[in-house]
Amino acid sequence: MTKKLLEMRSITKEFPGVKALDNVNITVNEGEIHAVVGENGAGKSTLMNVLSGVYPYGSYSGDVFFDGQLCRHQGIKDSERLGIVIIHQELALVPYLSIGENMFLGNEQQRRGRIDWHKTHQKAEEYMRIVGLQENPHTLVKDISVGKQQLIEIAKALAKNVRLLILDEPTSSLNESDSKNVLDLLLRLQEQGVTSIIISHKLNEISYCADRITILRDGSTVETLDNQSAEIPEERIVKGMVGREMTERYPTRSRKVQDEIALEVKDFTVYHELFPDRKVVDNVSLKLHKGEVVGIYGLIGAGRSELALSIFGQAYGTKASGKIYKDGVLLELNSVPDAIRANIAYVTEDRKGSGLILSNSIVHNITLPRMDFVSQGMRIDKDLERKTADHYRESLDIKTPSVGQLVENLSGGNQQKVLLGKWIFSQPDVLLLDEPTRGVDVGAKYEIYQIINELVEEGKSALFISSELTEILGMCDRIYVMNQGRIIGEFLAEEATQEIIMNRIMQDSKGEIGA
Amino acid sequence: MRTEKVMGSGQKKESLAAEVRSLFVSNIRDYAMYIALAVIFLIFTITTKGLFISSRNLINLVNQTGYVAVLAIGMTLILIIKHIDLSIGFVAGFLGAVAAILLSNGWNVWLVIPTVLACGVLVGVYQGFLVTKIQVPAFVTTLAGMFMFRGLLSMVTAGTGTIIVRDRVFLQLSNGYIPDLPWGANFDFHLLTMLVGIGLVAAMIFSQVRHRQSLIRYQFKTNSPTIFAVKQVALSVIIMVITWIMASYRGIPWTAVIVTVVLLIYNFVLTKTRFGRHVYAIGGNAEAAELSGIKVNRVTFLVFSSMGLMAALAGMLYTSRLASATPTAGLGFELDAIASSYIGGVSVGGGVGRVTNTIIGALVIMSLTNGMNLLGVDISFQYVVKGAIFVLAVAFDITTRKRAKA
Ligand SMILES: Nc1ncnc2c1ncn2[C@@H]1O[C@H](COP(=O)(O)OP(=O)(O)OP(=O)(O)O)[C@@H](O)[C@H]1O
Ligand SMILES: [Mg+2]
């Protein structure tokens, strides 16, 4: 016998110029894992923000019933009192506080007005056991991996006596094994009676764990599918999301890799920023041909981003040594402006932290790296600037009423497209792409792949860093495998498979190579 | 295809009443400032039985606002990039005294002004160096500066006490008016002032229309033609009223000219140049700015240098106004400047703010000072009122910004 835990009836929510939700209906049964999917900007996060009280009662129309009762949340505290806990798209842990402190932030374990540290840490350990983490509760959050941080977010939610757990793209910055950890935890919690709503663009995860799937498109509910009795094929979900069949996940490139080398990195070594005797990039040499997409795969902490950043004008690390040649010429790249002038672009993996200026408009973000392209002398040509930005809004299909919109008002995936647009605008010959499709929906991923293809077909080249091995295998001509700062293998696309790559990493971690 | 639907709902025709309401809701932050200014004017006009809005007092208010406005403009940039400068009050006081000393030593005024401005830049360079190269937090650097320049001010005024300034040109800075055209004598108002006012209205309407056309071309959100027209008419009326007040008195004060020039330059730099864009980018997200190829340290350094320059200018305006340099000149200026910026809409979180609004903020603060002086309110009580208004303004700012997100 199923009981409705949550019912949201004809929810409509408007922002100035945008109707984010238009008469959305959704019901969630007690004890199920309910997935919400849809394209970027479909309104998934907005719907969850309505549910959790981020947007208070009265700022939207429609009714929310939880456990049969009409909700009038004024803020997130009200929904938490009912046991509705949301884990937002971007992690919200405080890096310089310990695991224990983070877990009870805003929910401190007090005794007579003072924080009871003994109890805090004891309870923190208890909840960490539930989520399957073995860490010291005194460890600072910044010192543990993102995968573990996500588990701590969940533990933090559990500590609030959660009945309905909402996870907005919990796995977007995790690799496959960490993601699976999170999903298995959800399944275990389900057995203990926790209901959850999960939002994800990784459809294999949805098929894996969801009981029912609600699809949103353009702010409206399209359908709710039952994934329990028979597993829904991914293609079926995609069709509901984008409104048409999508057979291919990776577009094909028509032109071949050229023989000329675009970028060559030789004997590159970089040391840690804070611990100058720790090597983060260890004697790396690599080549990018013109018209080539080269993948770098490695587990988190392998040093991939650090490598890309240090190529990008030593934006990371200290005591960098080694040589960089572009088109056969030795480059001196001592700063980011040097690298940009040499037509190298780096698309960061952390769009909010180091990619975008959220409080600025789309136009201002896109033109930032090469404002000289849209200026005459000192003065910015605003007409030209807007026209340029508008071009990227169209070609990248950034969903917004105008390029004057502030980036903070865009959905996560659309922000990612702005980030990409910004660096394509800088007219690079070499693109260093660090997780370029993070948080992007399937349809838009395809479009981004196509844009990358177009660029390399023009003779540019791309270094493609990703934690999704399938994506690397689908997009790259050649793949480097990295582990602990070293390149431990190089494969052509034809010969690479998941097993071969994962085996190489395992062997290396065990220290068998070279033994 | 997908965007069309969003745009359809975004650009749909709203009724006028609905538009006014939504305009009000989304700009409540800006309007609140104007409403506050209007309320202050109203209250003081009533309590002083009209004395407050007499031409004489309004001109006085303009001259009084001058030095704060200049400081606040410099401070706006500092606050946008998430720094602070506590030293400017005594830097201004000290440099004002330096100007007085040089003048009384017989220096030519046209040599004194650039020299003192250069000294201001040097102070900014010194503080900017500490903040960017040595990474001493701005709070610490400028708190130390506040003490040092307070001490220096006491030292240079120690022998003589107050230093009187007699140079005619220098005194004009804060007490003089622009000359009239030769034909002006035929009118019973200041002709040049009227012409400038009319020219200003024409220029404003011209640039607003062009701006609007460009916005429409790229589907930016714009007001309906009615609202746009009403806004233009209202602004024109305000400008003409102010012009008339000045024209029927003695013309435009030199202070107003100086502040306007400074304002126009800073506004141009912030909104139309790459440097301005860099300032906002750094305030919004310094790490992302750095990774976009912006030299964060260089921009920060320049912003501090500009602050020094403004402090020097403000110091001279103040000295000119009092016709003397005093040992306590500059006390509390930093609070007025910071309050003006925040009241004018600079975000406490950085990255947001406009110098044109900062000027309104400065007017709010100085109307308070002016009105309370007219009423003979005790100076100690004035501090309490100003402090309270300051903190209220920031609290209001933070809550409206939060609300705007929902
Ligand atoms: N504060 C805001 N102001 C204006 N528009 C907003 C605001 N927040 C969201 N929107 C708009 O509402 C729509 C829905 O956004 P939402 O964040 O819910 O999308 P989403 O489905 O979560 O997308 P993603 O998969 O990219 O995270 C988007 O078009 C977005 O631009
Ligand atoms: Mg979202």
Coordinates of N, CA and C and ligand atoms in Angstrom, one line a residue, chain A residues 15-16 18-20 38-47 55 89 168-169 201 399-400 405 408-414 439, chain B residues 6 404-405, ligand 1:
Chain A
F15 N 10.2 34.5 -12.4 CA 11.2 35.5 -12.1 C 11.0 36.6 -13.1
P16 N 11.5 37.8 -12.8 CA 11.4 38.8 -13.8 C 11.8 38.3 -15.2
V18 N 11.1 35.6 -16.7 CA 11.2 34.1 -16.9 C 10.1 33.4 -16.1
K19 N 9.3 32.6 -16.8 CA 8.4 31.7 -16.1 C 9.2 30.4 -15.9
A20 N 9.7 30.2 -14.7 CA 10.6 29.1 -14.4 C 9.7 27.8 -14.2
G38 N 15.3 16.6 -16.5 CA 14.9 17.6 -17.4 C 16.1 18.4 -17.9
E39 N 16.0 19.1 -19.0 CA 17.1 19.8 -19.6 C 17.5 21.0 -18.6
N40 N 18.7 21.6 -18.9 CA 19.1 22.7 -18.2 C 18.1 23.8 -18.2
G41 N 17.8 24.3 -17.1 CA 16.8 25.4 -17.1 C 15.4 25.0 -17.1
A42 N 15.1 23.6 -17.0 CA 13.8 23.1 -17.1 C 13.0 23.5 -15.8
G43 N 13.7 23.8 -14.8 CA 13.0 24.2 -13.5 C 13.2 23.3 -12.4
K44 N 14.1 22.3 -12.5 CA 14.3 21.3 -11.4 C 14.7 21.9 -10.1
S45 N 15.8 22.7 -10.2 CA 16.2 23.3 -8.9 C 15.2 24.3 -8.3
T46 N 14.5 25.0 -9.2 CA 13.5 25.9 -8.8 C 12.4 25.2 -8.0
L47 N 12.0 24.1 -8.6 CA 10.9 23.3 -7.9 C 11.4 22.8 -6.5
Y55 N 12.3 29.6 -1.6 CA 11.4 30.6 -2.1 C 10.2 30.5 -1.2
Q89 N 22.8 22.0 -5.3 CA 23.6 21.7 -6.5 C 25.1 21.9 -6.2
D168 N 20.1 17.7 -5.2 CA 20.2 18.3 -6.5 C 21.6 18.1 -7.1
E169 N 21.6 17.2 -8.1 CA 22.8 16.8 -8.8 C 23.9 16.5 -7.8
H201 N 21.8 14.6 -14.2 CA 21.9 14.5 -15.6 C 22.5 13.2 -16.1
K399 N 19.8 29.4 -22.2 CA 18.4 29.7 -22.0 C 18.2 30.9 -21.1
T400 N 17.9 32.0 -21.7 CA 17.7 33.3 -20.9 C 17.0 34.3 -21.8
Q405 N 21.1 39.4 -18.6 CA 20.8 38.6 -17.4 C 22.0 38.4 -16.6
E408 N 24.2 34.8 -12.1 CA 23.7 34.1 -10.9 C 22.3 33.7 -11.0
N409 N 21.5 34.3 -12.0 CA 20.1 33.9 -12.2 C 19.9 32.8 -13.2
L410 N 21.0 32.2 -13.7 CA 20.9 31.2 -14.7 C 20.9 29.8 -14.0
S411 N 20.4 28.8 -14.6 CA 20.4 27.5 -14.1 C 21.9 27.0 -14.2
G412 N 22.2 26.0 -13.4 CA 23.6 25.5 -13.4 C 24.2 25.2 -14.8
G413 N 23.4 24.4 -15.5 CA 23.9 24.0 -16.8 C 24.1 25.2 -17.8
N414 N 23.2 26.2 -17.7 CA 23.4 27.3 -18.5 C 24.6 28.2 -18.1
G439 N 27.4 19.0 -15.1 CA 26.0 19.6 -14.9 C 25.2 19.9 -16.1
Chain B
V6 N 10.7 31.0 -23.5 CA 11.1 31.9 -22.3 C 10.8 33.3 -22.7
A404 N 15.3 39.9 -3.1 CA 15.3 40.0 -4.6 C 15.6 38.7 -5.2
K405 N 16.3 37.8 -4.5 CA 16.6 36.5 -5.1 C 15.4 35.6 -5.1
Ligands
LIG1 N1 16.8 34.1 -9.4 C1 16.5 33.9 -10.7 N2 16.2 35.0 -11.5 C2 15.8 34.9 -12.8 N3 15.7 33.7 -13.4 C3 15.9 32.6 -12.7 C4 16.4 32.6 -11.3 N4 16.6 31.4 -10.9 C5 16.3 30.6 -11.9 N5 15.9 31.3 -13.0 C6 15.5 30.7 -14.3 O1 14.6 29.8 -14.1 C7 14.7 28.7 -15.0 C8 14.8 27.4 -14.3 O2 16.0 27.3 -13.5 P1 16.5 26.1 -12.6 O3 17.7 26.5 -11.9 O4 15.3 25.6 -11.9 O5 16.8 25.0 -13.8 P2 17.3 23.5 -13.6 O6 16.3 22.6 -14.2 O7 17.8 23.2 -12.2 O8 18.6 23.5 -14.6 P3 20.1 22.8 -14.4 O9 19.9 21.4 -14.9 O10 20.9 23.6 -15.4 O11 20.5 22.9 -13.1 C9 16.0 29.0 -15.8 O12 15.6 29.5 -17.1 C10 16.7 30.1 -15.0 O13 17.4 31.0 -15.9

